[in-house]
mmCIF file of C-alpha atoms in Angstrom:
data_model
loop_
_atom_site.group_PDB
_atom_site.id
_atom_site.type_symbol
_atom_site.label_atom_id
_atom_site.label_comp_id
_atom_site.label_asym_id
_atom_site.label_seq_id
_atom_site.Cartn_x
_atom_site.Cartn_y
_atom_site.Cartn_z
ATOM 1 C CA MET Z 1 -0.167 0.226 -0.220
ATOM 2 C CA ARG Z 2 1.234 3.307 -0.498
ATOM 3 C CA LEU Z 3 1.577 6.281 1.374
ATOM 4 C CA SER Z 4 -0.350 9.273 0.074
ATOM 5 C CA ALA Z 5 -2.760 12.278 1.069
ATOM 6 C CA SER Z 6 -6.001 10.571 -1.365
ATOM 7 C CA ASN Z 7 -5.934 7.826 1.446
ATOM 8 C CA GLY Z 8 -5.550 9.393 4.516
ATOM 9 C CA CYS Z 9 -1.997 8.792 5.105
ATOM 10 C CA GLU Z 10 0.935 11.082 4.618
ATOM 11 C CA PRO Z 11 4.481 9.842 5.348
ATOM 12 C CA ARG Z 12 6.181 11.671 7.660
ATOM 13 C CA ASN Z 13 9.567 12.444 8.916
ATOM 14 C CA LEU Z 14 10.314 10.114 11.711
ATOM 15 C CA LYS Z 15 11.451 13.084 14.016
ATOM 16 C CA THR Z 16 7.902 14.608 13.212
ATOM 17 C CA ILE Z 17 6.501 11.565 14.925
ATOM 18 C CA MET Z 18 8.694 10.941 17.766
ATOM 19 C CA PRO Z 19 10.662 13.988 19.085
ATOM 20 C CA GLN Z 20 11.415 12.303 22.286
ATOM 21 C CA ASN Z 21 13.246 9.423 20.526
ATOM 22 C CA VAL Z 22 15.920 11.789 19.366
ATOM 23 C CA ARG Z 23 18.234 12.591 21.347
ATOM 24 C CA LEU Z 24 20.953 15.593 21.512
ATOM 25 C CA THR Z 25 24.097 13.021 20.622
ATOM 26 C CA SER Z 26 22.391 11.290 17.660
ATOM 27 C CA ARG Z 27 24.348 11.682 15.131
ATOM 28 C CA ASP Z 28 21.939 11.226 12.121
ATOM 29 C CA VAL Z 29 23.835 8.807 9.889
ATOM 30 C CA PRO Z 30 22.982 6.420 7.037
ATOM 31 C CA LEU Z 31 23.120 2.570 7.840
ATOM 32 C CA ILE Z 32 26.287 2.445 5.502
ATOM 33 C CA GLN Z 33 28.538 4.283 7.956
ATOM 34 C CA LEU Z 34 27.361 3.077 10.822
ATOM 35 C CA GLY Z 35 30.581 0.829 12.726
ATOM 36 C CA VAL Z 36 30.182 -1.985 14.911
ATOM 37 C CA HIS Z 37 29.800 -0.403 18.049
ATOM 38 C CA GLN Z 38 26.938 2.358 16.726
ATOM 39 C CA CYS Z 39 23.705 2.848 17.789
ATOM 40 C CA ARG Z 40 20.898 1.571 14.913
ATOM 41 C CA PHE Z 41 17.850 3.420 16.023
ATOM 42 C CA PRO Z 42 16.063 5.314 13.200
ATOM 43 C CA VAL Z 43 15.898 8.847 13.905
ATOM 44 C CA SER Z 44 15.090 10.203 10.673
ATOM 45 C CA GLU Z 45 13.895 9.230 7.173
ATOM 46 C CA ASP Z 46 15.927 10.054 4.205
ATOM 47 C CA PRO Z 47 15.351 9.142 0.425
ATOM 48 C CA SER Z 48 18.684 9.963 -0.863
ATOM 49 C CA VAL Z 49 20.193 7.588 0.978
ATOM 50 C CA PRO Z 50 19.899 3.906 0.289
ATOM 51 C CA GLY Z 51 17.128 2.271 2.568
ATOM 52 C CA GLY Z 52 15.337 5.771 3.207
ATOM 53 C CA TYR Z 53 16.496 6.365 7.045
ATOM 54 C CA ARG Z 54 19.503 7.753 9.370
ATOM 55 C CA PHE Z 55 20.223 6.273 12.346
ATOM 56 C CA CYS Z 56 21.414 7.772 15.947
ATOM 57 C CA ALA Z 57 24.870 6.308 15.717
ATOM 58 C CA GLY Z 58 25.782 6.867 19.396
ATOM 59 C CA ALA Z 59 27.912 4.301 21.439
ATOM 60 C CA THR Z 60 26.791 0.615 22.233
ATOM 61 C CA SER Z 61 27.617 -1.830 24.546
ATOM 62 C CA PRO Z 62 29.407 -4.683 22.859
ATOM 63 C CA ASP Z 63 25.981 -7.205 23.564
ATOM 64 C CA ARG Z 64 23.254 -4.320 22.189
ATOM 65 C CA VAL Z 65 22.621 -2.661 18.484
ATOM 66 C CA TYR Z 66 21.132 0.073 20.431
ATOM 67 C CA CYS Z 67 22.567 2.777 22.791
ATOM 68 C CA ASP Z 68 21.241 3.101 26.540
ATOM 69 C CA HIS Z 69 18.608 5.655 25.520
ATOM 70 C CA HIS Z 70 17.097 4.018 22.790
ATOM 71 C CA HIS Z 71 17.325 0.452 24.245
ATOM 72 C CA THR Z 72 15.105 1.768 27.493
ATOM 73 C CA ILE Z 73 12.638 2.787 24.467
ATOM 74 C CA VAL Z 74 12.695 -0.617 23.150
ATOM 75 C CA THR Z 75 12.515 -2.903 25.960
ATOM 76 C CA ALA Z 76 9.600 -0.443 27.780
ATOM 77 C CA VAL Z 77 6.863 -2.459 29.127
ATOM 78 C CA ASP Z 78 3.494 -0.649 28.988
ATOM 79 C CA PRO Z 79 1.907 -0.274 32.216
ATOM 80 C CA ARG Z 80 -1.447 -1.763 31.291
ATOM 81 C CA ARG Z 81 0.372 -4.847 30.339
ATOM 82 C CA ALA Z 82 1.975 -5.579 33.533
ATOM 83 C CA ARG Z 83 0.296 -7.871 35.886
ATOM 84 C CA PRO Z 84 0.418 -6.881 39.816
ATOM 85 C CA GLY Z 85 1.795 -9.881 41.941
ATOM 86 C CA LEU Z 86 3.196 -12.183 39.266
ATOM 87 C CA GLN Z 87 7.046 -12.724 40.243
ATOM 88 C CA ILE Z 88 9.158 -15.262 38.961
ATOM 89 C CA PRO Z 89 10.775 -17.496 41.569
ATOM 90 C CA GLN Z 90 13.596 -17.236 42.498
ATOM 91 C CA ARG Z 91 15.995 -20.230 42.837
ATOM 92 C CA ARG Z 92 17.853 -20.845 46.313
ATOM 93 C CA ALA Z 93 21.241 -21.501 46.310
ATOM 94 C CA ALA Z 94 21.867 -25.170 47.358
#
């Protein structure tokens, strides 16, 4: 499905949609320029680059693909889905 004004869906810049996801330290680089330990969270659309997006490129730990800021956004739990009283039992040391 193509996005167009006729079907009520207009393409928008990601910064307009989710400005809270863009940090001041985001470098806004294309995927092809990202290094091994740089954040791959998309922060803006750019039709001039292959893939059409630019990414944060902030520093990441070796076991993650997102910086700390974007990792907390991606792993956030919707409070409506949290179930109070549900706890995972801890194993006791033998």
